[in-house]
Amino acid sequence: MSQSVAKQKKTSFLDRVEKLGNRMPHPFMLFIWLLAIVVVLSAICSFFQISAVHPGTGDTLTVKNFLSFYGLRYLVLNFVGNYQGLPILGSVLMLSIASGICQETGFFSAAIRSGLKNAKGFGIVAVVSFIGVLANAAGDAAWILVPPIAGMIFYGAGRNPLAGMFCGYAAVGGGFSTEFIPGYDMLIVPVTNQAAQMVSPGFKLPYLTAYYALFVSGILITILNTIVTVKIIEPRLGKYTKTPDSSIGEYNMTLSDTEKKALKKSVAALVIFLAALVVACIPQNSFLRSDTGSLIFDAPLMDGLLTLLLAFFAIPGIVYGVGVGRIKSPNDVIDVMIKATMEIAPFLVMLIAIAQFINVFTASNLGAILAINGAAFLKSLSIPGQVLIVLFILLVAFINLFIGSGSTKWMLLGPIFVPMLMQLGFHPAFIQFAYRLGDCSTNHLTPLMAYMIILLTNCKKYDPEVGMGTIISNMVAYSAVFLVAQCIFAVVWMSLGIPVGINGPIYLN
């Protein structure tokens, strides 16, 4: 069998995954189709008088027919309100502006280059893995910045630069199951709360509800990413013997004196901010404490975490921008914020369709009835809780191959699985945590991730023969290890019975 035929067979399954994903409609249209399906199902279920007894109130829930004048009237009256009331809307805007300031001023790039430039020997792989995991707090910028810098670091150290880029790319993808720096939970906690309120009205989950377990997951992914790179990827790729494209030199790893000074000032400003925050928390009558003196439960510190995170990113970003001359007046800050908002314009448009799907799914009572009856069915099967969670993680990892956006995917899955698993006794904090474990495992594997095209472009600078099959076949190793390890991690954490975070128990009772 020729090498080309063997390679074709080896990648044929992944090629089919890519083709299938490419045939899927745009996410906006996907949610329009889902909305149409919900409307039709509401009519069918209403006709057959499908119902369920609410476990919290004891009320009998029936399906409301949205394929009717009632449904049309609901959409006419609530179409705009559904969008404006979407819990995720404010979080997306604020975090995008905050991280956008750091990205546009060059702070993220300088910080990553500074963190990687002194790495040597085996430590190079570990540092690249850690920086990639940590950089997930930077959002989309991490996908773009980390891989090419990692490739240059590996090349300069005499290692295969492709292995460096694969290492960085996989670390960023796996990093979405981690929480060294709070960030991603700010986007999905509002969705979780809204879904949980279908079962428990008034339910509220704090932002750091899974911080403990996600912090440990960060250490786990860093170690696994390092091991896979050294033991599997580098031996598989072999020694790099080609001559890279001349354009490689255009990405300067060395910080200029101006950049170094600006970076020091921005870090100092960040330290001052954090120190001031700590000092402000000390007094027992601090404005950041609750009426009972707590810094955690019902405390402004926790409720205002999104605002504090905005400052956490904006302060060093602005100070760095001033230091390098990118920001010369307040107008420049505004321009940077506007540009950051423009980057998420497609997502804001997509939320129009998502908002209608979520609200009709909830208002029709289909979500609650599906959760109640689905939970009753699962209970009748007597499946152990550990097995259910593993199956949930595997399902999320599979769906992630076709829907890359984590927040979009959770807005689809959250209203179904949060109330359903709550009926089985799981706390929403642990359900959300399990979702993140599955979400991270195939982020870097899916060919539908737009950043994979950017990675391919950068890889071709070192080897023109690299194709999508090359990238995907190497990403399979990272995904397989991550997925197995995260399933084991979830089961072990459940067995230990340790809360996953602040006010984040595993079970409701």
Short mmCIF file of C-alpha atoms in Angstrom, two decimals:
data_model
loop_
_atom_site.label_atom_id
_atom_site.label_comp_id
_atom_site.label_asym_id
_atom_site.label_seq_id
_atom_site.Cartn_x
_atom_site.Cartn_y
_atom_site.Cartn_z
CA MET A 1 0.00 0.00 0.00
CA SER A 2 1.45 3.37 -0.99
CA GLN A 3 2.09 6.04 1.61
CA SER A 4 -0.44 8.38 -0.01
CA VAL A 5 -3.19 5.71 0.07
CA ALA A 6 -2.42 4.91 3.72
CA LYS A 7 -2.52 8.59 4.62
CA GLN A 8 -5.82 8.99 2.77
CA LYS A 9 -7.42 6.13 4.70
CA LYS A 10 -5.98 7.39 7.95
CA THR A 11 -7.61 10.80 7.58
CA SER A 12 -10.79 9.73 5.77
CA PHE A 13 -12.92 9.70 8.94
CA LEU A 14 -11.76 13.17 9.94
CA ASP A 15 -12.29 14.36 6.38
CA ARG A 16 -15.89 13.17 6.61
CA VAL A 17 -16.27 15.03 9.91
CA GLU A 18 -14.98 18.18 8.24
CA LYS A 19 -17.31 17.79 5.24
CA LEU A 20 -20.30 17.09 7.47
CA GLY A 21 -19.53 20.14 9.57
CA ASN A 22 -19.15 22.30 6.46
CA ARG A 23 -22.62 21.28 5.36
CA MET A 24 -24.16 22.51 8.58
CA PRO A 25 -26.01 25.82 8.30
CA HIS A 26 -24.62 29.04 9.72
CA PRO A 27 -25.20 29.15 13.51
CA PHE A 28 -27.77 31.92 13.00
CA MET A 29 -29.79 29.73 10.64
CA LEU A 30 -29.20 26.70 12.86
CA PHE A 31 -31.04 28.40 15.71
CA ILE A 32 -33.77 29.58 13.32
CA TRP A 33 -34.32 25.95 12.33
CA LEU A 34 -34.27 24.90 15.98
CA LEU A 35 -36.84 27.61 16.72
CA ALA A 36 -39.06 26.24 13.94
CA ILE A 37 -38.70 22.71 15.33
CA VAL A 38 -39.66 23.93 18.82
CA VAL A 39 -42.74 25.70 17.43
CA VAL A 40 -43.89 22.56 15.59
CA LEU A 41 -43.16 20.33 18.60
CA SER A 42 -45.14 22.67 20.84
CA ALA A 43 -48.17 22.20 18.61
CA ILE A 44 -47.81 18.41 18.55
CA CYS A 45 -47.21 18.09 22.29
CA SER A 46 -50.07 20.47 23.04
CA PHE A 47 -52.42 18.40 20.87
CA PHE A 48 -51.50 15.21 22.74
CA GLN A 49 -51.73 17.09 26.07
CA ILE A 50 -48.23 16.12 27.18
CA SER A 51 -47.60 17.42 30.69
CA ALA A 52 -45.44 17.05 33.78
CA VAL A 53 -45.69 17.91 37.47
CA HIS A 54 -43.24 20.59 38.55
CA PRO A 55 -41.15 19.09 41.39
CA GLY A 56 -40.76 22.42 43.13
CA THR A 57 -44.29 23.84 43.08
CA GLY A 58 -46.38 20.74 42.46
CA ASP A 59 -48.14 22.51 39.57
CA THR A 60 -49.02 20.58 36.43
CA LEU A 61 -47.19 22.01 33.42
CA THR A 62 -48.75 21.71 29.98
CA VAL A 63 -47.22 22.59 26.63
CA LYS A 64 -48.32 25.90 25.14
CA ASN A 65 -49.00 25.79 21.42
CA PHE A 66 -46.79 28.34 19.65
CA LEU A 67 -47.99 27.30 16.20
CA SER A 68 -50.95 29.58 16.74
CA PHE A 69 -51.99 33.21 16.98
CA TYR A 70 -50.86 33.05 20.61
CA GLY A 71 -47.34 32.16 19.49
CA LEU A 72 -47.30 34.81 16.78
CA ARG A 73 -48.51 37.42 19.25
CA TYR A 74 -45.82 36.35 21.73
CA LEU A 75 -43.04 36.86 19.18
CA VAL A 76 -44.41 40.20 17.98
CA LEU A 77 -44.62 41.55 21.51
CA ASN A 78 -41.41 40.03 22.88
CA PHE A 79 -39.00 39.78 19.92
CA VAL A 80 -36.89 42.78 20.93
CA GLY A 81 -37.34 42.17 24.64
CA ASN A 82 -36.10 38.59 24.26
CA TYR A 83 -32.85 39.95 22.82
CA GLN A 84 -32.46 42.77 25.34
CA GLY A 85 -33.15 40.42 28.25
CA LEU A 86 -30.59 37.81 27.20
CA PRO A 87 -28.39 37.35 30.32
CA ILE A 88 -25.23 36.77 28.30
CA LEU A 89 -25.45 40.02 26.31
CA GLY A 90 -23.85 42.35 28.85
CA SER A 91 -21.15 39.85 29.80
CA VAL A 92 -20.11 39.34 26.17
CA LEU A 93 -19.87 43.06 25.51
CA MET A 94 -17.92 43.89 28.66
CA LEU A 95 -15.41 41.04 28.41
CA SER A 96 -14.87 41.66 24.70
CA ILE A 97 -14.13 45.32 25.32
CA ALA A 98 -11.81 44.50 28.24
CA SER A 99 -9.78 41.85 26.41
CA GLY A 100 -9.94 43.90 23.21
CA ILE A 101 -8.09 46.77 24.89
CA CYS A 102 -5.24 44.42 25.82
CA GLN A 103 -5.16 42.88 22.37
CA GLU A 104 -5.31 46.09 20.33
CA THR A 105 -2.67 47.89 22.38
CA GLY A 106 -0.31 44.91 22.11
CA PHE A 107 -0.27 44.09 25.82
CA PHE A 108 -1.25 40.45 25.32
CA SER A 109 1.40 39.94 22.64
CA ALA A 110 4.14 41.53 24.76
CA ALA A 111 3.15 39.55 27.87
CA ILE A 112 3.15 36.23 26.00
CA ARG A 113 6.48 36.93 24.30
CA SER A 114 8.00 37.96 27.61
CA GLY A 115 6.74 34.80 29.27
CA LEU A 116 8.11 32.49 26.58
CA LYS A 117 11.41 34.05 25.58
CA ASN A 118 13.56 32.63 28.41
CA ALA A 119 12.21 29.06 28.29
CA LYS A 120 14.90 26.40 27.69
CA GLY A 121 15.19 22.63 27.28
CA PHE A 122 12.26 20.48 28.42
CA GLY A 123 10.96 23.55 30.22
CA ILE A 124 10.14 25.12 26.85
CA VAL A 125 7.30 22.67 26.33
CA ALA A 126 6.00 23.10 29.88
CA VAL A 127 6.14 26.92 29.69
CA VAL A 128 4.42 26.99 26.28
CA SER A 129 1.71 24.67 27.64
CA PHE A 130 1.21 26.81 30.74
CA ILE A 131 1.13 30.09 28.77
CA GLY A 132 -1.36 28.58 26.32
CA VAL A 133 -3.63 27.42 29.15
CA LEU A 134 -3.32 30.74 30.99
CA ALA A 135 -3.89 32.75 27.80
CA ASN A 136 -7.44 31.41 27.44
CA ALA A 137 -8.41 34.35 29.67
CA ALA A 138 -7.46 36.53 26.68
CA GLY A 139 -10.24 34.96 24.67
CA ASP A 140 -9.86 34.72 20.90
CA ALA A 141 -6.51 36.52 20.99
CA ALA A 142 -4.88 33.44 22.50
CA TRP A 143 -5.67 31.30 19.43
CA ILE A 144 -3.92 33.81 17.20
CA LEU A 145 -0.93 34.81 19.34
CA VAL A 146 0.29 31.69 21.15
CA PRO A 147 0.89 29.16 18.30
CA PRO A 148 3.19 31.29 16.09
CA ILE A 149 5.21 32.49 19.08
CA ALA A 150 5.52 28.91 20.35
CA GLY A 151 6.68 27.81 16.89
CA MET A 152 9.44 30.42 16.89
CA ILE A 153 10.50 29.43 20.41
CA PHE A 154 10.77 25.77 19.41
CA TYR A 155 12.64 26.62 16.21
CA GLY A 156 15.11 28.82 18.06
CA ALA A 157 15.76 26.00 20.53
CA GLY A 158 16.45 23.47 17.78
CA ARG A 159 13.11 21.69 18.20
CA ASN A 160 10.48 21.11 15.54
CA PRO A 161 8.54 24.39 15.16
CA LEU A 162 5.42 22.52 14.03
CA ALA A 163 5.41 20.70 17.36
CA GLY A 164 5.63 24.08 19.07
CA MET A 165 2.61 25.44 17.22
CA PHE A 166 0.61 22.27 17.84
CA CYS A 167 1.57 22.42 21.51
CA GLY A 168 0.45 26.05 21.82
CA TYR A 169 -2.77 25.52 19.87
CA ALA A 170 -3.81 22.47 21.90
CA ALA A 171 -2.96 24.24 25.18
CA VAL A 172 -5.23 27.15 24.29
CA GLY A 173 -8.05 24.75 23.40
CA GLY A 174 -7.61 22.69 26.55
CA GLY A 175 -7.33 25.88 28.57
CA PHE A 176 -11.04 26.51 28.21
CA SER A 177 -11.59 23.95 30.97
CA THR A 178 -9.42 25.97 33.33
CA GLU A 179 -9.79 29.05 35.48
CA PHE A 180 -6.45 30.43 36.61
CA ILE A 181 -7.86 33.87 35.83
CA PRO A 182 -11.69 34.13 36.00
CA GLY A 183 -13.25 34.88 32.65
CA TYR A 184 -15.19 32.26 30.72
CA ASP A 185 -17.58 31.55 33.60
CA MET A 186 -18.74 35.15 33.33
CA LEU A 187 -20.27 34.26 29.97
CA ILE A 188 -21.99 30.99 30.84
CA VAL A 189 -23.11 31.47 34.46
CA PRO A 190 -26.05 33.71 33.37
CA VAL A 191 -27.17 30.95 30.96
CA THR A 192 -26.89 28.35 33.73
CA ASN A 193 -28.92 30.52 36.11
CA GLN A 194 -31.68 31.02 33.55
CA ALA A 195 -31.83 27.27 32.86
CA ALA A 196 -31.80 26.36 36.57
CA GLN A 197 -34.70 28.73 37.26
CA MET A 198 -36.91 26.47 35.12
CA VAL A 199 -36.75 24.04 38.05
CA SER A 200 -35.91 26.33 40.95
CA PRO A 201 -37.29 29.89 40.50
CA GLY A 202 -34.93 32.56 41.79
CA PHE A 203 -31.89 30.28 41.64
CA LYS A 204 -28.60 32.19 41.47
CA LEU A 205 -25.13 30.81 40.88
CA PRO A 206 -22.03 32.86 41.84
CA TYR A 207 -19.37 33.50 39.18
CA LEU A 208 -16.61 31.49 40.91
CA THR A 209 -18.86 28.53 41.44
CA ALA A 210 -16.39 26.02 39.91
CA TYR A 211 -13.11 27.84 40.50
CA TYR A 212 -11.43 25.20 42.70
CA ALA A 213 -11.87 22.32 40.28
CA LEU A 214 -11.12 24.43 37.20
CA PHE A 215 -7.89 25.63 38.81
CA VAL A 216 -6.83 22.01 39.30
CA SER A 217 -7.90 21.28 35.73
CA GLY A 218 -5.49 24.00 34.59
CA ILE A 219 -2.59 22.18 36.22
CA LEU A 220 -3.80 18.87 34.76
CA ILE A 221 -4.06 20.21 31.19
CA THR A 222 -0.63 21.86 31.44
CA ILE A 223 0.97 18.56 32.47
CA LEU A 224 -0.91 16.48 29.90
CA ASN A 225 -0.20 18.93 27.09
CA THR A 226 3.50 18.79 27.93
CA ILE A 227 3.59 14.99 28.04
CA VAL A 228 1.69 14.54 24.77
CA THR A 229 3.97 17.01 23.00
CA VAL A 230 7.19 15.40 24.23
CA LYS A 231 6.16 11.73 24.08
CA ILE A 232 3.90 11.66 21.01
CA ILE A 233 3.99 14.79 18.83
CA GLU A 234 7.72 15.51 18.70
CA PRO A 235 8.73 11.85 18.01
CA ARG A 236 6.00 11.63 15.38
CA LEU A 237 7.12 14.78 13.56
CA GLY A 238 10.83 14.02 13.92
CA LYS A 239 13.69 16.47 13.55
CA TYR A 240 12.96 19.61 11.57
CA THR A 241 15.27 19.75 8.54
CA LYS A 242 13.52 22.23 6.24
CA THR A 243 14.21 25.94 5.75
CA PRO A 244 11.41 28.19 7.02
CA ASP A 245 9.86 30.96 4.99
CA SER A 246 11.68 34.29 5.18
CA SER A 247 8.53 35.92 6.58
CA ILE A 248 9.12 34.10 9.89
CA GLY A 249 11.50 36.84 10.87
CA GLU A 250 8.75 39.43 10.74
CA TYR A 251 7.41 38.29 14.12
CA ASN A 252 10.06 39.71 16.44
CA MET A 253 10.37 37.77 19.69
CA THR A 254 12.59 40.39 21.29
CA LEU A 255 10.84 43.19 23.12
CA SER A 256 12.12 46.68 22.38
CA ASP A 257 13.19 48.91 25.26
CA THR A 258 9.96 50.85 24.87
CA GLU A 259 7.90 47.66 25.06
CA LYS A 260 9.83 46.44 28.10
CA LYS A 261 9.26 49.70 29.98
CA ALA A 262 5.59 49.76 29.02
CA LEU A 263 5.15 46.15 30.12
CA LYS A 264 6.76 46.82 33.50
CA LYS A 265 4.52 49.83 34.06
CA SER A 266 1.39 47.93 33.07
CA VAL A 267 2.24 45.03 35.39
CA ALA A 268 2.96 47.50 38.19
CA ALA A 269 -0.41 49.17 37.59
CA LEU A 270 -2.12 45.80 37.75
CA VAL A 271 -0.37 44.94 41.02
CA ILE A 272 -1.42 48.29 42.51
CA PHE A 273 -5.02 47.65 41.47
CA LEU A 274 -5.03 44.17 43.03
CA ALA A 275 -3.39 45.49 46.21
CA ALA A 276 -5.98 48.25 46.47
CA LEU A 277 -8.72 45.66 46.02
CA VAL A 278 -7.31 43.53 48.83
CA VAL A 279 -7.03 46.55 51.14
CA ALA A 280 -10.61 47.55 50.33
CA CYS A 281 -11.82 44.08 51.38
CA ILE A 282 -10.14 44.11 54.80
CA PRO A 283 -12.50 46.33 56.87
CA GLN A 284 -15.47 44.46 58.33
CA ASN A 285 -17.75 47.25 57.07
CA SER A 286 -16.18 47.24 53.60
CA PHE A 287 -18.51 48.18 50.75
CA LEU A 288 -17.40 44.93 49.10
CA ARG A 289 -18.80 42.80 51.94
CA SER A 290 -22.36 41.62 52.44
CA ASP A 291 -24.55 42.82 55.32
CA THR A 292 -23.29 39.83 57.33
CA GLY A 293 -19.64 40.70 56.62
CA SER A 294 -19.06 37.91 54.09
CA LEU A 295 -16.86 38.43 51.05
CA ILE A 296 -18.43 35.46 49.29
CA PHE A 297 -22.14 34.98 49.97
CA ASP A 298 -24.36 37.83 48.70
CA ALA A 299 -21.28 40.05 48.66
CA PRO A 300 -20.79 42.95 46.22
CA LEU A 301 -17.29 41.54 45.62
CA MET A 302 -18.77 38.44 44.00
CA ASP A 303 -21.74 40.14 42.36
CA GLY A 304 -19.47 42.81 40.88
CA LEU A 305 -16.79 40.40 39.71
CA LEU A 306 -17.50 41.16 36.05
CA THR A 307 -16.86 44.88 36.64
CA LEU A 308 -13.65 44.10 38.53
CA LEU A 309 -12.53 41.81 35.72
CA LEU A 310 -13.14 44.62 33.24
CA ALA A 311 -10.76 46.78 35.27
CA PHE A 312 -8.30 43.87 35.60
CA PHE A 313 -7.83 43.81 31.83
CA ALA A 314 -8.42 47.48 30.98
CA ILE A 315 -5.88 48.96 33.42
CA PRO A 316 -2.75 47.15 32.15
CA GLY A 317 -3.99 47.40 28.56
CA ILE A 318 -4.39 51.16 28.72
CA VAL A 319 -1.13 51.71 30.63
CA TYR A 320 0.76 49.59 28.08
CA GLY A 321 -0.93 51.41 25.19
CA VAL A 322 0.16 54.76 26.62
CA GLY A 323 3.69 53.46 27.16
CA VAL A 324 4.18 52.33 23.55
CA GLY A 325 2.39 55.33 22.07
CA ARG A 326 -0.65 53.41 20.87
CA ILE A 327 -2.86 55.50 23.17
CA LYS A 328 -2.17 59.24 23.14
CA SER A 329 -5.55 60.60 24.17
CA PRO A 330 -8.88 59.42 25.62
CA ASN A 331 -10.19 59.27 22.06
CA ASP A 332 -7.69 56.51 21.29
CA VAL A 333 -9.10 54.42 24.15
CA ILE A 334 -12.58 54.87 22.71
CA ASP A 335 -11.34 53.85 19.26
CA VAL A 336 -9.81 50.68 20.71
CA MET A 337 -13.06 49.85 22.53
CA ILE A 338 -15.08 50.38 19.34
CA LYS A 339 -12.75 48.12 17.37
CA ALA A 340 -13.05 45.43 20.04
CA THR A 341 -16.86 45.66 19.83
CA MET A 342 -16.73 45.33 16.04
CA GLU A 343 -14.88 42.03 16.45
CA ILE A 344 -17.91 40.47 18.17
CA ALA A 345 -20.53 42.00 15.85
CA PRO A 346 -21.21 38.60 14.18
CA PHE A 347 -21.90 37.05 17.57
CA LEU A 348 -24.22 39.90 18.57
CA VAL A 349 -26.20 39.32 15.38
CA MET A 350 -26.31 35.58 16.08
CA LEU A 351 -27.78 36.28 19.53
CA ILE A 352 -30.95 37.59 17.84
CA ALA A 353 -31.84 34.06 16.73
CA ILE A 354 -30.52 32.44 19.92
CA ALA A 355 -32.65 34.72 22.10
CA GLN A 356 -35.87 33.73 20.31
CA PHE A 357 -35.05 30.01 20.51
CA ILE A 358 -34.28 30.11 24.25
CA ASN A 359 -37.34 32.17 25.18
CA VAL A 360 -39.83 30.20 23.07
CA PHE A 361 -38.34 26.92 24.31
CA THR A 362 -38.84 28.16 27.89
CA ALA A 363 -42.22 29.91 27.46
CA SER A 364 -43.74 26.88 25.71
CA ASN A 365 -42.87 24.76 28.79
CA LEU A 366 -41.15 22.27 26.47
CA GLY A 367 -37.85 22.77 28.28
CA ALA A 368 -39.23 22.11 31.75
CA ILE A 369 -41.37 19.15 30.65
CA LEU A 370 -38.48 17.61 28.71
CA ALA A 371 -36.24 18.01 31.75
CA ILE A 372 -38.77 16.53 34.19
CA ASN A 373 -39.79 13.58 32.02
CA GLY A 374 -36.25 13.04 30.78
CA ALA A 375 -34.97 12.92 34.34
CA ALA A 376 -37.72 10.46 35.28
CA PHE A 377 -36.70 8.23 32.38
CA LEU A 378 -33.03 8.33 33.40
CA LYS A 379 -33.97 7.52 36.98
CA SER A 380 -35.88 4.48 35.78
CA LEU A 381 -32.70 3.22 34.09
CA SER A 382 -30.82 3.35 37.41
CA ILE A 383 -27.64 4.59 35.72
CA PRO A 384 -24.92 5.53 38.24
CA GLY A 385 -24.30 9.26 38.53
CA GLN A 386 -20.67 8.90 37.48
CA VAL A 387 -21.70 7.20 34.25
CA LEU A 388 -24.26 9.92 33.50
CA ILE A 389 -21.68 12.66 33.91
CA VAL A 390 -19.15 10.83 31.71
CA LEU A 391 -21.81 10.39 29.01
CA PHE A 392 -22.64 14.10 29.29
CA ILE A 393 -18.96 15.05 28.89
CA LEU A 394 -18.63 12.77 25.84
CA LEU A 395 -21.78 14.25 24.29
CA VAL A 396 -20.50 17.81 24.72
CA ALA A 397 -17.12 16.85 23.23
CA PHE A 398 -18.86 15.35 20.19
CA ILE A 399 -21.20 18.32 19.62
CA ASN A 400 -18.18 20.59 19.96
CA LEU A 401 -16.88 19.18 16.67
CA PHE A 402 -19.74 20.95 14.91
CA ILE A 403 -20.47 23.98 17.11
CA GLY A 404 -17.18 25.55 18.13
CA SER A 405 -18.40 28.51 20.18
CA GLY A 406 -18.60 27.46 23.82
CA SER A 407 -21.15 30.08 24.84
CA THR A 408 -23.36 29.35 21.81
CA LYS A 409 -23.24 25.63 22.53
CA TRP A 410 -24.16 26.15 26.18
CA MET A 411 -27.13 28.30 25.19
CA LEU A 412 -28.32 25.28 23.22
CA LEU A 413 -27.50 22.56 25.76
CA GLY A 414 -27.93 24.45 29.04
CA PRO A 415 -31.75 24.83 28.92
CA ILE A 416 -32.02 21.07 28.34
CA PHE A 417 -29.38 19.46 30.54
CA VAL A 418 -29.22 21.82 33.53
CA PRO A 419 -32.85 21.25 34.61
CA MET A 420 -32.69 17.58 33.57
CA LEU A 421 -29.59 16.79 35.63
CA MET A 422 -30.91 18.91 38.48
CA GLN A 423 -33.86 16.50 38.61
CA LEU A 424 -31.31 13.75 39.17
CA GLY A 425 -29.82 15.62 42.12
CA PHE A 426 -26.82 17.33 40.50
CA HIS A 427 -26.07 20.94 41.41
CA PRO A 428 -25.91 23.40 38.47
CA ALA A 429 -22.35 24.31 39.51
CA PHE A 430 -21.18 20.74 38.89
CA ILE A 431 -23.22 20.43 35.68
CA GLN A 432 -21.57 23.57 34.32
CA PHE A 433 -18.17 22.26 35.41
CA ALA A 434 -18.76 18.95 33.57
CA TYR A 435 -19.80 20.91 30.49
CA ARG A 436 -16.52 22.79 30.48
CA LEU A 437 -14.54 19.55 30.70
CA GLY A 438 -16.23 18.25 27.58
CA ASP A 439 -16.05 21.58 25.79
CA CYS A 440 -12.27 21.85 26.13
CA SER A 441 -11.43 18.39 24.87
CA THR A 442 -12.16 18.93 21.18
CA ASN A 443 -11.82 22.70 20.76
CA HIS A 444 -8.51 22.29 18.97
CA LEU A 445 -9.62 19.21 17.00
CA THR A 446 -12.64 20.52 15.13
CA PRO A 447 -11.86 21.65 11.56
CA LEU A 448 -14.72 24.14 11.89
CA MET A 449 -12.70 26.31 14.26
CA ALA A 450 -11.78 29.39 12.22
CA TYR A 451 -8.41 29.65 13.95
CA MET A 452 -7.34 26.30 12.50
CA ILE A 453 -7.04 28.04 9.12
CA ILE A 454 -4.73 30.63 10.70
CA LEU A 455 -2.72 27.80 12.26
CA LEU A 456 -2.46 26.09 8.86
CA THR A 457 -1.19 29.30 7.28
CA ASN A 458 1.51 29.67 9.93
CA CYS A 459 2.49 25.98 9.66
CA LYS A 460 3.03 26.30 5.91
CA LYS A 461 5.68 28.93 6.59
CA TYR A 462 7.77 26.12 8.07
CA ASP A 463 6.58 23.30 5.81
CA PRO A 464 4.51 23.99 2.63
CA GLU A 465 3.38 20.34 2.57
CA VAL A 466 1.42 20.63 5.82
CA GLY A 467 -2.33 20.28 5.31
CA MET A 468 -5.47 20.10 7.42
CA GLY A 469 -4.96 16.35 7.75
CA THR A 470 -1.54 16.97 9.34
CA ILE A 471 -2.99 19.29 11.94
CA ILE A 472 -6.07 17.20 12.72
CA SER A 473 -4.13 13.94 13.02
CA ASN A 474 -1.84 15.53 15.60
CA MET A 475 -4.72 17.19 17.44
CA VAL A 476 -6.39 13.79 17.82
CA ALA A 477 -3.64 12.78 20.26
CA TYR A 478 -4.24 15.82 22.46
CA SER A 479 -8.04 15.45 22.33
CA ALA A 480 -8.00 11.74 23.15
CA VAL A 481 -5.75 12.23 26.17
CA PHE A 482 -7.66 15.30 27.38
CA LEU A 483 -11.04 13.60 27.03
CA VAL A 484 -10.06 10.42 28.88
CA ALA A 485 -8.29 12.39 31.60
CA GLN A 486 -11.18 14.84 32.08
CA CYS A 487 -13.70 12.01 32.40
CA ILE A 488 -11.52 10.37 35.05
CA PHE A 489 -11.01 13.75 36.71
CA ALA A 490 -14.78 14.33 36.96
CA VAL A 491 -15.39 10.86 38.42
CA VAL A 492 -12.57 11.23 40.97
CA TRP A 493 -13.82 14.67 42.03
CA MET A 494 -17.32 13.28 42.47
CA SER A 495 -15.96 10.40 44.56
CA LEU A 496 -14.07 12.81 46.81
CA GLY A 497 -17.18 14.92 47.29
CA ILE A 498 -15.25 18.20 47.29
CA PRO A 499 -17.17 21.34 46.19
CA VAL A 500 -16.05 22.42 42.71
CA GLY A 501 -15.94 26.06 43.76
CA ILE A 502 -17.43 28.81 45.89
CA ASN A 503 -20.95 27.71 46.78
CA GLY A 504 -20.52 24.94 44.22
CA PRO A 505 -21.45 21.55 45.71
CA ILE A 506 -21.73 18.46 43.55
CA TYR A 507 -25.25 17.59 44.60
CA LEU A 508 -28.29 19.72 45.40
CA ASN A 509 -28.90 17.93 48.69
#
